[in-house]
Each structure stands twice: as structure tokens, then as C-alpha cells.
Short mmCIF file of C-alpha atoms in Angstrom, two decimals:
data_model
loop_
_atom_site.label_atom_id
_atom_site.label_comp_id
_atom_site.label_asym_id
_atom_site.label_seq_id
_atom_site.Cartn_x
_atom_site.Cartn_y
_atom_site.Cartn_z
CA MET A 193 -122.32 -241.34 30.83
CA VAL A 194 -119.99 -238.62 32.11
CA LYS A 195 -120.52 -236.57 28.97
CA LYS A 196 -124.29 -236.90 29.18
CA PHE A 197 -124.36 -235.80 32.81
CA SER A 198 -122.09 -232.82 32.08
CA MET A 199 -124.22 -231.54 29.22
CA LEU A 200 -127.39 -231.77 31.31
CA ALA A 201 -125.68 -229.88 34.13
CA LEU A 202 -124.59 -227.22 31.66
CA ALA A 203 -128.13 -226.81 30.35
CA GLY A 204 -129.37 -226.28 33.90
CA LEU A 205 -126.58 -223.87 34.71
CA ILE A 206 -127.29 -221.71 31.68
CA ALA A 207 -130.81 -221.09 33.05
CA LEU A 208 -129.59 -220.05 36.49
CA PRO A 209 -129.14 -216.28 35.90
CA ALA A 210 -132.83 -215.84 34.98
CA VAL A 211 -133.90 -217.85 38.02
CA ALA A 212 -131.68 -215.79 40.29
CA CYS A 213 -133.27 -212.54 39.12
CA ALA A 214 -136.81 -213.87 39.22
CA SER A 215 -136.96 -215.43 42.65
CA GLY A 216 -133.88 -214.59 44.59
CA GLY A 217 -132.37 -217.97 43.54
CA ALA A 218 -128.76 -219.16 43.69
CA SER A 219 -125.94 -217.33 45.40
CA ALA A 220 -122.54 -216.55 43.88
CA ASN A 221 -121.01 -219.37 45.94
CA ASP A 222 -123.48 -221.86 44.40
CA LEU A 223 -122.50 -220.77 40.88
CA GLU A 224 -118.79 -221.03 41.64
CA ARG A 225 -119.28 -224.52 43.06
CA LYS A 226 -121.15 -225.70 39.96
CA ILE A 227 -118.42 -224.34 37.68
CA GLU A 228 -115.83 -226.15 39.79
CA ASP A 229 -117.82 -229.38 39.46
CA LEU A 230 -117.94 -229.03 35.68
CA SER A 231 -114.22 -228.31 35.57
CA MET A 232 -113.58 -231.54 37.49
CA GLN A 233 -115.75 -233.43 35.00
CA LEU A 234 -113.69 -231.97 32.16
CA GLU A 235 -110.56 -233.30 33.79
CA GLN A 236 -112.20 -236.73 34.06
CA LEU A 237 -113.10 -236.64 30.36
CA LYS A 238 -109.57 -235.60 29.50
CA ALA A 239 -108.19 -238.57 31.48
CA GLN A 240 -110.59 -240.95 29.71
CA MET A 241 -109.47 -239.66 26.32
CA ALA A 242 -105.82 -240.08 27.30
CA GLU A 243 -106.55 -243.70 28.22
CA GLY A 244 -108.31 -244.24 24.91
CA ALA A 245 -111.74 -244.73 26.47
CA GLY A 246 -114.56 -244.75 23.92
CA GLY A 247 -117.70 -242.62 23.73
CA VAL A 248 -116.03 -239.19 23.94
CA SER A 249 -114.97 -237.42 20.74
CA GLN A 250 -112.39 -234.66 20.55
CA SER A 251 -115.04 -232.34 19.07
CA ALA A 252 -117.46 -232.90 21.97
CA PHE A 253 -114.66 -232.37 24.44
CA ASN A 254 -113.64 -229.08 22.79
CA ASP A 255 -117.26 -227.84 22.81
CA LEU A 256 -117.63 -228.64 26.49
CA SER A 257 -114.30 -227.00 27.31
CA GLU A 258 -115.24 -223.78 25.50
CA THR A 259 -118.62 -223.69 27.27
CA VAL A 260 -117.06 -224.02 30.72
CA GLY A 261 -114.59 -221.27 29.88
CA ASP A 262 -117.46 -219.05 28.77
CA LEU A 263 -119.30 -219.76 32.02
CA GLU A 264 -116.25 -218.70 34.01
CA ASP A 265 -116.06 -215.44 32.06
CA ARG A 266 -119.75 -214.73 32.65
CA SER A 267 -119.82 -215.74 36.31
CA GLU A 268 -118.92 -212.25 37.52
CA SER A 269 -121.97 -210.68 35.84
CA TRP A 270 -124.14 -213.52 37.19
CA ASP A 271 -122.80 -212.73 40.64
CA LEU A 272 -124.04 -209.15 40.27
CA ALA A 273 -127.47 -210.30 39.05
CA ALA A 274 -127.85 -212.82 41.87
CA ARG A 275 -127.50 -210.05 44.45
CA VAL A 276 -130.83 -208.52 43.36
CA LYS A 277 -133.85 -210.40 44.70
CA TRP A 278 -137.38 -209.57 43.58
CA TYR A 279 -140.52 -210.88 45.23
CA GLY A 280 -143.89 -209.50 46.24
CA ASP A 281 -147.54 -210.09 46.89
CA PHE A 282 -150.99 -209.38 45.47
CA ARG A 283 -154.21 -209.06 47.43
CA ALA A 284 -157.80 -208.66 46.28
CA ARG A 285 -160.21 -207.64 49.04
CA TYR A 286 -163.97 -207.26 49.46
CA ASP A 287 -165.43 -205.11 52.26
CA TYR A 288 -168.98 -204.62 53.50
CA TYR A 289 -169.37 -201.68 55.89
CA ASN A 290 -172.43 -200.51 57.78
CA ALA A 291 -172.23 -197.71 60.36
CA LYS A 292 -174.68 -195.68 62.43
CA GLY A 293 -174.04 -192.06 63.38
CA VAL A 294 -175.14 -190.51 66.65
CA SER A 295 -177.89 -188.76 64.66
CA GLY A 296 -179.37 -192.15 63.78
CA THR A 297 -178.26 -191.85 60.15
CA THR A 298 -176.98 -195.08 58.59
CA TYR A 299 -173.88 -195.06 56.38
CA LYS A 300 -173.35 -198.09 54.20
CA ASN A 301 -171.11 -199.47 51.49
CA SER A 302 -172.33 -202.96 50.64
CA SER A 303 -169.69 -203.78 48.06
CA ASN A 304 -166.24 -202.23 48.09
CA TRP A 305 -163.49 -204.07 46.18
CA THR A 306 -159.79 -203.24 46.24
CA ASN A 307 -156.59 -204.51 44.64
CA ARG A 308 -153.21 -204.19 46.34
CA PHE A 309 -149.93 -205.08 44.65
CA ARG A 310 -146.56 -204.82 46.42
CA LEU A 311 -143.15 -205.43 44.86
CA ASN A 312 -140.17 -206.08 47.13
CA MET A 313 -136.51 -205.62 46.25
CA ARG A 314 -133.43 -206.67 48.20
CA VAL A 315 -129.87 -205.92 47.13
CA LYS A 316 -126.68 -207.05 48.84
CA ALA A 317 -124.28 -204.23 47.97
CA THR A 318 -121.33 -205.32 50.11
CA GLU A 319 -120.78 -207.94 52.76
CA ASN A 320 -122.32 -205.69 55.44
CA VAL A 321 -124.48 -203.25 53.47
CA GLU A 322 -127.86 -204.14 52.00
CA PHE A 323 -130.72 -202.18 50.44
CA LYS A 324 -134.38 -203.09 50.87
CA ALA A 325 -137.39 -201.52 49.19
CA ARG A 326 -141.07 -202.08 48.60
CA LEU A 327 -143.27 -200.43 45.98
CA ALA A 328 -147.02 -200.56 46.43
CA MET A 329 -150.18 -199.98 44.41
CA TYR A 330 -153.47 -199.93 46.31
CA LYS A 331 -156.70 -198.89 44.60
CA ALA A 332 -160.45 -199.35 44.76
CA TRP A 333 -162.08 -201.04 41.81
CA GLY A 334 -163.40 -198.54 39.30
CA MET A 335 -161.58 -195.54 40.79
CA GLN A 336 -158.48 -193.56 39.86
CA THR A 337 -159.29 -190.43 41.89
CA PRO A 338 -159.55 -191.74 45.45
CA ALA A 339 -162.53 -190.94 47.62
CA THR A 340 -160.03 -189.99 50.33
CA ASN A 341 -159.20 -186.87 48.28
CA ASP A 342 -162.80 -185.61 48.15
CA VAL A 343 -163.92 -182.85 50.49
CA SER A 344 -166.02 -185.44 52.29
CA PRO A 345 -163.61 -188.33 52.97
CA PHE A 346 -164.67 -191.88 53.67
CA VAL A 347 -167.11 -191.93 56.55
CA GLY A 348 -165.68 -193.71 59.56
CA GLY A 349 -162.68 -191.52 60.24
CA GLN A 350 -160.18 -192.34 57.51
CA TYR A 351 -157.73 -189.52 56.89
CA PRO A 352 -157.41 -188.06 53.39
CA LEU A 353 -154.11 -188.99 51.78
CA PHE A 354 -150.93 -187.55 53.28
CA ASP A 355 -147.39 -188.76 53.96
CA GLY A 356 -148.48 -190.88 56.92
CA ASN A 357 -150.87 -193.10 54.95
CA THR A 358 -149.57 -193.07 51.38
CA THR A 359 -149.68 -196.64 49.97
CA ARG A 360 -151.85 -197.59 52.97
CA SER A 361 -155.14 -196.08 51.74
CA PRO A 362 -156.82 -196.78 48.39
CA SER A 363 -155.44 -194.40 45.79
CA ASP A 364 -154.76 -194.76 42.07
CA SER A 365 -153.00 -197.52 40.13
CA ALA A 366 -149.51 -196.01 40.36
CA LEU A 367 -146.68 -197.70 42.22
CA TYR A 368 -145.44 -195.57 45.12
CA VAL A 369 -142.43 -196.09 47.37
CA ASP A 370 -143.73 -197.77 50.50
CA ARG A 371 -140.35 -198.65 52.01
CA ALA A 372 -136.78 -197.89 50.91
CA PHE A 373 -133.84 -198.07 53.29
CA VAL A 374 -130.21 -199.10 53.59
CA ASN A 375 -128.84 -201.22 56.44
CA TRP A 376 -125.18 -201.11 57.43
CA ASN A 377 -124.68 -204.20 59.56
CA ASN A 378 -121.84 -205.57 61.69
CA ILE A 379 -120.25 -202.14 62.15
CA GLY A 380 -116.67 -202.52 63.33
CA GLY A 381 -117.20 -206.26 63.63
CA ALA A 382 -119.71 -205.70 66.46
CA PRO A 383 -123.45 -206.57 66.51
CA ILE A 384 -124.32 -202.94 65.76
CA TRP A 385 -126.19 -201.61 62.73
CA PHE A 386 -127.26 -198.32 61.21
CA SER A 387 -130.28 -197.87 58.94
CA ILE A 388 -131.62 -194.87 57.01
CA GLY A 389 -134.52 -194.32 54.61
CA ARG A 390 -138.29 -194.74 54.51
CA ARG A 391 -138.86 -196.98 57.48
CA PRO A 392 -140.58 -200.39 57.77
CA THR A 393 -143.06 -199.07 60.33
CA THR A 394 -146.40 -200.55 59.31
CA ASP A 395 -148.10 -203.84 60.23
CA GLY A 396 -145.93 -204.40 63.29
CA PRO A 397 -146.45 -207.20 65.82
CA PRO A 398 -148.91 -208.76 66.44
CA ALA A 399 -150.49 -207.91 63.05
CA GLU A 400 -148.77 -210.85 61.38
CA LEU A 401 -151.10 -213.30 63.14
CA ARG A 402 -154.36 -212.07 61.61
CA MET A 403 -152.68 -211.20 58.31
CA GLY A 404 -151.60 -214.81 57.87
CA VAL A 405 -147.90 -214.27 57.17
CA ASP A 406 -146.48 -215.65 60.44
CA GLN A 407 -143.39 -213.49 60.27
CA ARG A 408 -142.61 -210.09 61.68
CA LEU A 409 -143.52 -207.37 59.18
CA ALA A 410 -142.22 -204.21 60.84
CA THR A 411 -140.07 -202.74 63.59
CA PRO A 412 -142.54 -201.21 66.05
CA SER A 413 -145.75 -202.40 67.63
CA LEU A 414 -149.02 -201.95 65.79
CA TYR A 415 -149.90 -198.82 67.79
CA MET A 416 -147.23 -197.01 65.73
CA ASP A 417 -148.59 -197.79 62.27
CA TRP A 418 -147.21 -194.78 60.45
CA PRO A 419 -144.96 -194.89 57.35
CA PHE A 420 -142.31 -192.20 57.80
CA ASP A 421 -138.74 -191.37 56.83
CA GLY A 422 -135.94 -191.63 59.37
CA ILE A 423 -132.93 -193.42 60.80
CA SER A 424 -132.19 -196.03 63.44
CA MET A 425 -129.10 -197.27 65.27
CA GLY A 426 -129.32 -200.68 66.91
CA TYR A 427 -127.47 -203.26 68.99
CA ALA A 428 -128.20 -207.01 69.02
CA TYR A 429 -127.37 -209.29 71.93
CA ARG A 430 -127.83 -212.76 73.35
CA TRP A 431 -129.04 -213.40 76.86
CA GLY A 432 -126.83 -215.55 79.06
CA SER A 433 -129.70 -218.00 79.48
CA GLU A 434 -130.65 -220.16 76.50
CA ALA A 435 -134.31 -219.88 77.52
CA MET A 436 -134.19 -216.11 77.02
CA GLY A 437 -132.91 -216.30 73.45
CA THR A 438 -131.85 -213.05 71.78
CA GLY A 439 -132.75 -209.39 71.89
CA ARG A 440 -132.03 -206.08 70.24
CA ILE A 441 -132.45 -202.44 71.13
CA ARG A 442 -132.51 -199.53 68.73
CA PHE A 443 -132.76 -195.74 68.83
CA CYS A 444 -135.10 -194.37 66.16
CA TYR A 445 -135.58 -190.89 64.74
CA GLY A 446 -137.95 -189.81 62.01
CA ARG A 447 -139.83 -186.89 60.48
CA GLY A 448 -143.60 -186.85 60.30
CA PHE A 449 -143.96 -183.39 58.74
CA GLU A 450 -141.52 -181.10 56.89
CA ASN A 451 -142.48 -177.42 56.83
CA GLY A 452 -139.92 -176.36 54.22
CA LEU A 453 -138.04 -173.07 53.90
CA GLN A 454 -139.14 -170.44 56.43
CA SER A 455 -138.36 -166.77 57.02
CA GLU A 456 -136.69 -165.92 60.33
CA ASP A 457 -138.60 -162.63 60.43
CA THR A 458 -142.04 -164.21 60.73
CA PRO A 459 -143.37 -166.88 63.09
CA SER A 460 -143.42 -170.30 61.45
CA MET A 461 -144.60 -173.81 62.10
CA ASN A 462 -141.96 -176.28 63.29
CA ASP A 463 -141.33 -179.65 61.69
CA THR A 464 -142.92 -182.68 63.38
CA ASP A 465 -140.30 -185.23 64.48
CA PHE A 466 -140.36 -188.63 66.19
CA ALA A 467 -137.63 -189.94 68.49
CA GLY A 468 -137.57 -192.91 70.83
CA LEU A 469 -136.43 -196.42 71.74
CA SER A 470 -137.60 -199.70 70.26
CA TRP A 471 -136.55 -202.75 72.30
CA ASP A 472 -136.96 -206.42 71.50
CA VAL A 473 -136.44 -207.49 75.10
CA MET A 474 -136.28 -211.18 74.22
CA LYS A 475 -137.08 -213.51 71.33
CA LYS A 476 -136.98 -217.28 71.76
CA GLY A 477 -138.96 -219.40 69.33
CA ASP A 478 -142.53 -218.11 69.33
CA ARG A 479 -142.06 -216.16 72.57
CA PHE A 480 -141.53 -212.46 72.01
CA VAL A 481 -141.43 -209.54 74.47
CA TYR A 482 -141.23 -205.99 73.13
CA LEU A 483 -141.21 -202.46 74.58
CA GLN A 484 -141.42 -199.15 72.77
CA SER A 485 -141.41 -195.53 73.86
CA PHE A 486 -141.19 -192.42 71.73
CA VAL A 487 -142.07 -188.73 71.64
CA ALA A 488 -143.76 -186.94 68.75
CA PHE A 489 -142.43 -183.38 68.95
CA ASP A 490 -144.42 -180.37 67.71
CA VAL A 491 -147.34 -182.34 66.30
CA PHE A 492 -149.55 -180.56 63.77
CA ASN A 493 -153.24 -179.74 63.93
CA TYR A 494 -153.48 -181.21 60.42
CA PRO A 495 -150.82 -182.40 57.95
CA ALA A 496 -150.09 -181.45 54.35
CA PHE A 497 -152.61 -183.50 52.37
CA SER A 498 -151.99 -184.79 48.86
CA SER A 499 -154.98 -182.85 47.51
CA ASP A 500 -154.88 -179.06 47.16
CA LEU A 501 -158.66 -179.09 47.50
CA ILE A 502 -158.44 -180.87 50.86
CA ASN A 503 -155.73 -178.47 52.05
CA ALA A 504 -157.92 -175.48 51.16
CA PHE A 505 -160.91 -177.09 52.88
CA ALA A 506 -158.85 -177.79 56.03
CA ALA A 507 -157.53 -174.21 56.15
CA ASP A 508 -161.06 -172.85 55.79
CA SER A 509 -162.44 -175.17 58.49
CA PHE A 510 -159.59 -175.33 61.01
CA GLY A 511 -157.57 -172.22 60.31
CA PRO A 512 -153.86 -172.14 59.48
CA GLN A 513 -151.59 -175.09 60.16
CA MET A 514 -149.94 -174.88 63.56
CA ASN A 515 -148.08 -176.90 66.14
CA VAL A 516 -150.22 -177.94 69.09
CA GLY A 517 -147.75 -179.65 71.45
CA ASP A 518 -145.99 -182.97 72.07
CA ILE A 519 -147.24 -186.53 72.46
CA LEU A 520 -145.44 -189.19 74.51
CA HIS A 521 -146.34 -192.73 73.54
CA SER A 522 -145.37 -196.09 75.08
CA SER A 523 -146.47 -199.67 74.43
CA ALA A 524 -145.61 -203.26 75.31
CA VAL A 525 -146.21 -206.48 73.34
CA TYR A 526 -146.14 -210.11 74.46
CA GLU A 527 -146.54 -212.96 71.95
CA ASP A 528 -146.33 -216.71 72.54
CA LYS A 529 -147.54 -220.04 71.24
CA PHE A 530 -148.70 -223.07 73.19
CA GLY A 531 -149.28 -226.04 70.93
CA PRO A 532 -151.76 -224.92 68.25
CA VAL A 533 -152.75 -221.75 70.15
CA ASN A 534 -151.13 -218.38 69.44
CA LEU A 535 -151.65 -215.70 72.10
CA PHE A 536 -150.76 -212.05 72.42
CA GLY A 537 -151.36 -209.12 74.71
CA VAL A 538 -150.60 -205.45 74.00
CA ALA A 539 -150.87 -202.42 76.28
CA GLY A 540 -150.49 -198.79 75.25
CA TRP A 541 -150.26 -195.43 77.00
CA SER A 542 -150.40 -191.96 75.44
CA TYR A 543 -149.66 -188.63 77.10
CA ALA A 544 -150.73 -185.40 75.40
CA ASP A 545 -148.81 -182.25 76.41
CA PRO A 546 -150.43 -179.26 74.62
CA ASN A 547 -148.86 -175.89 73.97
CA GLU A 548 -150.78 -172.60 74.05
CA ASN A 549 -152.82 -173.70 70.99
CA GLY A 550 -154.28 -176.58 72.97
CA MET A 551 -155.19 -180.20 72.31
CA PHE A 552 -158.62 -181.80 72.73
CA ASN A 553 -160.26 -178.40 72.42
CA ASP A 554 -164.01 -178.26 73.12
CA ASN A 555 -165.03 -176.86 69.75
CA VAL A 556 -168.74 -177.26 70.54
CA GLY A 557 -168.45 -175.41 73.84
CA MET A 558 -166.28 -172.66 72.34
CA GLY A 559 -168.58 -172.36 69.31
CA ILE A 560 -171.74 -171.96 71.38
CA ALA A 561 -169.99 -169.61 73.79
CA GLY A 562 -168.82 -167.49 70.87
CA GLN A 563 -172.36 -167.21 69.54
CA MET A 564 -173.66 -166.20 72.96
CA ALA A 565 -170.86 -163.68 73.47
CA ALA A 566 -171.75 -162.09 70.13
CA GLN A 567 -175.27 -161.57 71.54
CA GLY A 568 -173.82 -159.69 74.51
CA LEU A 569 -174.00 -162.42 77.23
CA SER A 570 -171.42 -162.26 80.02
CA PRO A 571 -169.09 -165.22 80.77
CA ALA A 572 -171.19 -166.08 83.86
CA MET A 573 -174.39 -166.03 81.85
CA ILE A 574 -172.77 -168.20 79.18
CA GLN A 575 -171.71 -170.81 81.72
CA GLY A 576 -175.23 -170.85 83.20
CA ALA A 577 -176.80 -171.29 79.79
CA LEU A 578 -174.41 -174.13 78.93
CA ALA A 579 -175.24 -175.88 82.21
CA GLN A 580 -178.97 -175.64 81.46
CA MET A 581 -178.28 -177.22 78.07
CA GLY A 582 -176.59 -180.18 79.73
CA MET A 583 -173.08 -178.89 78.97
CA GLY A 584 -171.99 -177.88 82.41
CA ASP A 585 -168.48 -179.21 81.74
CA ALA A 586 -168.07 -177.27 78.48
CA GLU A 587 -164.82 -175.40 78.02
CA THR A 588 -164.97 -171.99 76.41
CA THR A 589 -161.20 -171.58 75.94
CA VAL A 590 -158.49 -173.80 74.45
CA HIS A 591 -157.66 -176.94 76.43
CA THR A 592 -154.04 -176.77 77.62
CA ASP A 593 -154.19 -179.47 80.33
CA THR A 594 -152.17 -182.66 79.89
CA GLU A 595 -154.21 -185.80 79.28
CA ASN A 596 -153.48 -189.52 79.67
CA GLY A 597 -154.95 -192.24 77.49
CA TYR A 598 -154.57 -195.98 77.48
CA SER A 599 -155.45 -199.02 75.39
CA VAL A 600 -155.56 -202.80 75.80
CA TYR A 601 -155.39 -205.26 72.90
CA LEU A 602 -155.80 -209.05 73.34
CA GLY A 603 -156.04 -211.89 70.85
CA ALA A 604 -155.70 -215.60 70.18
CA ARG A 605 -155.50 -217.80 67.10
CA TYR A 606 -156.03 -221.56 66.90
CA ASP A 607 -154.16 -223.36 64.11
CA ILE A 608 -155.64 -226.51 62.57
CA ASP A 609 -152.65 -227.48 60.47
CA SER A 610 -154.17 -230.74 59.23
CA VAL A 611 -156.66 -228.82 57.08
CA GLY A 612 -154.75 -225.54 56.65
CA LEU A 613 -157.25 -223.55 58.71
CA LYS A 614 -156.57 -220.91 61.36
CA LEU A 615 -159.29 -219.30 63.48
CA GLY A 616 -158.76 -216.18 65.55
CA ALA A 617 -160.48 -213.69 67.83
CA GLU A 618 -159.36 -210.24 69.00
CA TRP A 619 -160.60 -207.45 71.26
CA ASN A 620 -159.26 -203.99 71.93
CA TYR A 621 -160.34 -201.05 74.05
CA GLY A 622 -159.28 -197.40 74.01
CA SER A 623 -160.00 -194.84 76.74
CA GLU A 624 -161.40 -191.31 76.42
CA TYR A 625 -158.08 -189.58 75.64
CA TRP A 626 -156.34 -192.51 73.93
CA ILE A 627 -154.17 -191.62 70.91
CA SER A 628 -152.98 -194.30 68.51
CA MET A 629 -150.43 -193.18 65.93
CA SER A 630 -151.90 -195.43 63.25
CA PRO A 631 -152.91 -193.58 60.05
CA GLY A 632 -151.30 -196.44 58.12
CA HIS A 633 -153.75 -199.02 59.47
CA ASP A 634 -155.06 -201.90 57.34
CA ASP A 635 -158.71 -201.76 58.48
CA PHE A 636 -159.87 -199.88 55.37
CA TYR A 637 -162.22 -197.31 56.95
CA ALA A 638 -161.16 -196.70 60.53
CA SER A 639 -158.19 -197.91 62.56
CA LYS A 640 -159.59 -200.32 65.10
CA LEU A 641 -156.65 -199.72 67.45
CA ALA A 642 -157.39 -195.98 67.48
CA THR A 643 -160.98 -196.56 68.65
CA ARG A 644 -162.09 -194.83 71.85
CA GLY A 645 -164.30 -197.68 72.85
CA HIS A 646 -164.43 -201.39 72.00
CA VAL A 647 -163.73 -203.39 68.85
CA PHE A 648 -164.42 -207.12 68.56
CA GLU A 649 -163.07 -209.17 65.67
CA VAL A 650 -163.28 -212.81 64.61
CA TYR A 651 -161.47 -214.10 61.55
CA GLY A 652 -160.30 -217.16 59.68
CA LEU A 653 -157.36 -218.01 57.43
CA TYR A 654 -157.47 -220.88 54.97
CA ASP A 655 -154.44 -222.09 53.02
CA LEU A 656 -155.70 -222.89 49.55
CA PRO A 657 -154.85 -226.34 48.12
CA THR A 658 -153.13 -224.91 45.02
CA GLY A 659 -150.36 -227.49 44.67
CA GLU A 660 -146.68 -227.43 45.47
CA ALA A 661 -145.08 -224.00 45.85
CA ILE A 662 -142.79 -223.10 42.95
CA SER A 663 -141.15 -220.18 44.76
CA LYS A 664 -139.96 -220.19 48.36
CA TYR A 665 -141.93 -216.96 48.80
CA ALA A 666 -145.17 -218.50 47.58
CA LYS A 667 -148.23 -218.70 49.82
CA THR A 668 -151.85 -218.63 48.68
CA PHE A 669 -154.68 -218.23 51.16
CA ILE A 670 -157.94 -216.45 51.85
CA ARG A 671 -158.74 -214.39 54.94
CA PHE A 672 -162.26 -213.67 56.10
CA GLY A 673 -163.51 -211.83 59.16
CA TYR A 674 -166.03 -209.66 60.96
CA GLN A 675 -165.39 -206.53 63.03
CA ARG A 676 -167.76 -204.81 65.44
CA TYR A 677 -166.92 -201.20 66.44
CA GLU A 678 -168.62 -199.72 69.52
CA TYR A 679 -167.50 -196.15 70.14
CA ASP A 680 -167.72 -194.56 73.59
CA TYR A 681 -166.14 -191.27 72.55
CA SER A 682 -165.74 -189.38 69.29
CA GLY A 683 -162.57 -188.39 67.48
CA SER A 684 -160.53 -191.60 67.24
CA MET A 685 -156.89 -190.82 66.34
CA ASP A 686 -157.61 -187.07 66.67
CA TRP A 687 -155.82 -184.93 69.26
CA ASN A 688 -157.41 -181.64 68.19
CA MET A 689 -161.04 -181.94 69.22
CA ARG A 690 -162.42 -183.00 72.57
CA PRO A 691 -163.49 -186.67 72.71
CA TYR A 692 -167.22 -186.17 73.21
CA ASP A 693 -169.18 -188.72 75.20
CA LEU A 694 -171.52 -190.26 72.63
CA ASP A 695 -174.09 -191.00 75.34
CA ASN A 696 -174.43 -187.28 76.10
CA ALA A 697 -177.44 -186.19 74.04
CA ALA A 698 -176.72 -182.47 74.49
CA TYR A 699 -173.27 -182.75 72.95
CA THR A 700 -174.27 -185.12 70.15
CA SER A 701 -177.17 -182.82 69.22
CA ALA A 702 -174.81 -179.84 69.15
CA LEU A 703 -172.33 -181.79 67.01
CA ASN A 704 -175.10 -182.53 64.52
CA GLN A 705 -176.02 -178.83 64.41
CA PHE A 706 -172.38 -178.05 63.57
CA GLY A 707 -172.56 -180.54 60.68
CA MET A 708 -170.73 -183.40 62.42
CA ASP A 709 -172.13 -186.89 62.90
CA PRO A 710 -169.67 -189.10 64.82
CA ILE A 711 -170.00 -192.83 64.30
CA ASP A 712 -171.65 -194.56 67.24
CA SER A 713 -171.24 -198.17 66.03
CA ALA A 714 -170.16 -199.99 62.89
CA ASP A 715 -170.05 -203.48 61.41
CA GLN A 716 -167.52 -204.56 58.83
CA VAL A 717 -167.15 -207.85 56.94
CA TYR A 718 -164.10 -208.54 54.79
CA LEU A 719 -162.82 -211.27 52.51
CA THR A 720 -159.35 -211.32 50.95
CA PHE A 721 -157.60 -213.51 48.41
#
């Protein structure tokens, strides 16, 4: 009986290295313990043989002894393999989108399908140093050259591809680095850590609720949905009260745009950098309170896009790249759960501080004024003519005043665990000058949290009855929902052009004459597997 059990244990142990690589399986300590158990069984067999017990031959004993010795020799390489954990996810998504421009034109895509594949890697290099990475492929069915690289990008406000939305917008079928960073934890034996690399700064709280993962996916709040490269230094603590749980505060720095080698003899564009504080005030069970504040220094009028054609088009339309000022951004998140009900509330504030190049410039007013000036009209005559056209507040020079914007985001989800169903509803509102730093959004066409106006969303999550999970990472579900966008002002997520009141017929008519047709309202239906 002892021999039979030992051989079965050996057969299982031989398979362990492959399991460890495939699903993050056993640790080195587990392997060592199993080898110790087998060694003890060998000693038991040896004692039985010495006592003359039947059922165990010398040949079988020698085979088992050699196998255990071989396992001990190979355990070091298994230890190295077990440190590498691979896991990931796949998502297929269907979107229906129908939008109406201020001109009355309807824009529609009745059937857009996408595939997204993400591969995660985690490596424990030393006791206190670990590496984490995620590769991602995200493409539309039937496309290898993304529509976001055409001169006319997706209608609805989606940026063409650049560093701030790579892997977050449909592209080709290549795997790109979405996240890659190293954490040095427990520095000096204290609850302090340092991290550097491409940051986990997308799908932050409370996005996990409607995405169906029920675990925190990123460091900042969802208003900062921007993949970028940078560093952070953090400190973790426990509150004196058990009811307050734990917290952590971190300083973060990152680069949103690198301008490369410049000559000191000629004026140049500065790099765009982020710096700020990210503070988990408290975390206890499902209760979570979070504050964030950062500054984007020397923001650009437009970034370096992945397409040379788009870059040429942008230079022709908007002039050379330039810095336009700084943006201060702050937000607060509260999440909690009461029985089957998950609740959250988010508030955001943005402060635009332009330089001499201006932010929120009235391109329509300046364009019409320029045409009138070319005809010989004086500034006073131009202002009078603009007033008669219903544009009495038009600005004919760059806008260098500071502007405040704000946003509110509320939501709830009801979990019906008995049937694996979760139902949720969300609403968010953005003011006239609201800026959301969210080019990495997951709303396909337009970031709902960047909207200057209202967005309503209802959704459902259903855990599919696909049998027992084989991997601890396994979860299979569908997500379905409906979004209604109602824009009050144009230019969501844009700090260059004035946010035009979409109820002002004079401005919307002028925008149409300049070839622009801002979206007034939109409906989107999605289904994911």
C-alpha cells in the first residue's frame, strides 16, 4: 500500500512543473514539502524491508530511491519555473452605435465586432522585487489598418492612435506592451515600495463594477484613464481603528509626451509630464475611500500620433505642435456595499491654466473675425457683426483665462448571486470646461466620463453556467448594456477649442460651415463575451 501511494504521488509530482508554468500553480515551498514527504515514505519502505515485510522488492525500492534523488536535483529548476505565472483574458464584443450631429446628420454603425486578448505575466525575482506585465491585442473584425489611423477618425470623438491610447483602441492583431513595471517592496523592512515602468493606469475604480471583475484593476480613479510610463513611491499603513482598515499613499510621476533631442539655439516644445499624489485613504472590506490630485505640465495641443498621415493632417489643420499650458486635476472616489447592493460616487475637478498660446480658443470667432479683417473691417465693426450673428460673446484672440470644470459620477449594482446575475445603472455629468484625462477609456467610440453633458447607462452581467473552474483565474460571463449620451457642449476631452453650446444655432451653423459637426446625442448598445 505504501509503495502504491508513493508511485501515484510521484506521477503527480512529475506533472507539477508544467502546471506551475501554465497557471501560476505550486510554490517552491510546496515542491520541497512533497519531496520531503516522499523521502519519509522511502524511509518507511526501507524499515519494512529491514523487518522482512512482504510486497516491496529491492528493485522497486531502488527505482523509487533514484526517482526521488532525481526530483531533488531538478527541484531548483522547478523553483525558477514556478516563479513565472502566466494568465490572461479574452473578450469578444459587439457594438451598435447611432449618433446625431448638430447638423441633423445621423452617423451609424449597426454592427461593429472586436476581439481583445490580454496576456499577463508575473515574476517573483527576489523576496521583495517582482515584475508584472500585460501584453494586449485589440482589433476590429476584418481590419488590420485601424480606422483610428484614417484622416477621418471614428465619429464620436475617439482620438487616433498615440501613446495615451495604444492597446486601448482597436488596432491590428499584434501584441503590444500594455503594462510592464517592477515593484521593489518592503524597502528597508518598512511598508514602503518603489515602482517603475509602464504604469497600471487604466480601468481604475469604480470601473471594476461594470466590467464584472470585482477587483481593483488600476492605481488611479477612472478620470485618469491614460496608459503612460513613469514611477511611483508609496507607503502603506494601518489605521488605529479596526473599522478604518488600511490605507496607502503614493507619489507618482510620469511622461505623457517626449519631444526628443532639441537644439538650444531654437525654441522647442517641452515634454509633457504628470506628477501628483494618489491616496487610498481607507480600505475595509468593500468600503473604499480614495483621493487623487495631479498636475499635467506643459500639455500639448496634439500628441505624436502613430500614423504619419494623421501627423501631417494635424500639422496642416492645427499648425505646429506646441505647449499650451498646465492642467490641475483632482478627484475623489467612494465605494461601498450594503448586502447585495454595490454603490459608488465619484467627483472630479479640473483647472486649466493656459500659457500665451491659449486653451479653449474660440476658433469659430477667430476664423470669422479673420475673414472680416481681411475685408478691411475694423475691430469694432467685427464685434458688431458678430453680435448681429448671435455671437456676441465670440473671442477674436487666443483664450488665456483660467477655467474650472467639474464632473459627478454615480452608480449602483444589484447582485443576484443565486442566479449569477448582476444589474447596474450609472449616470455622469460634465460641465462646460470639464477635462477628463481618459484617452484610454473602454467605451469604444467616446469616453463617457469626458462628456460635457449627461450620460446614462444600464447594464447586466451574467455568469455563464460553464461548469467548475479549472484555473483559479477562470471566470466566464457576458456583459450587456445601453448608453445614452446627451451633449451640452462640444469638444469632450479637448482643451484646445472652446466648448461650444450646442443649443446656440449661430455657433453650430458656423461649425458646420467650417466642416465640423459635433455630436449632439448618441445611443450605444454593447454585448461582450
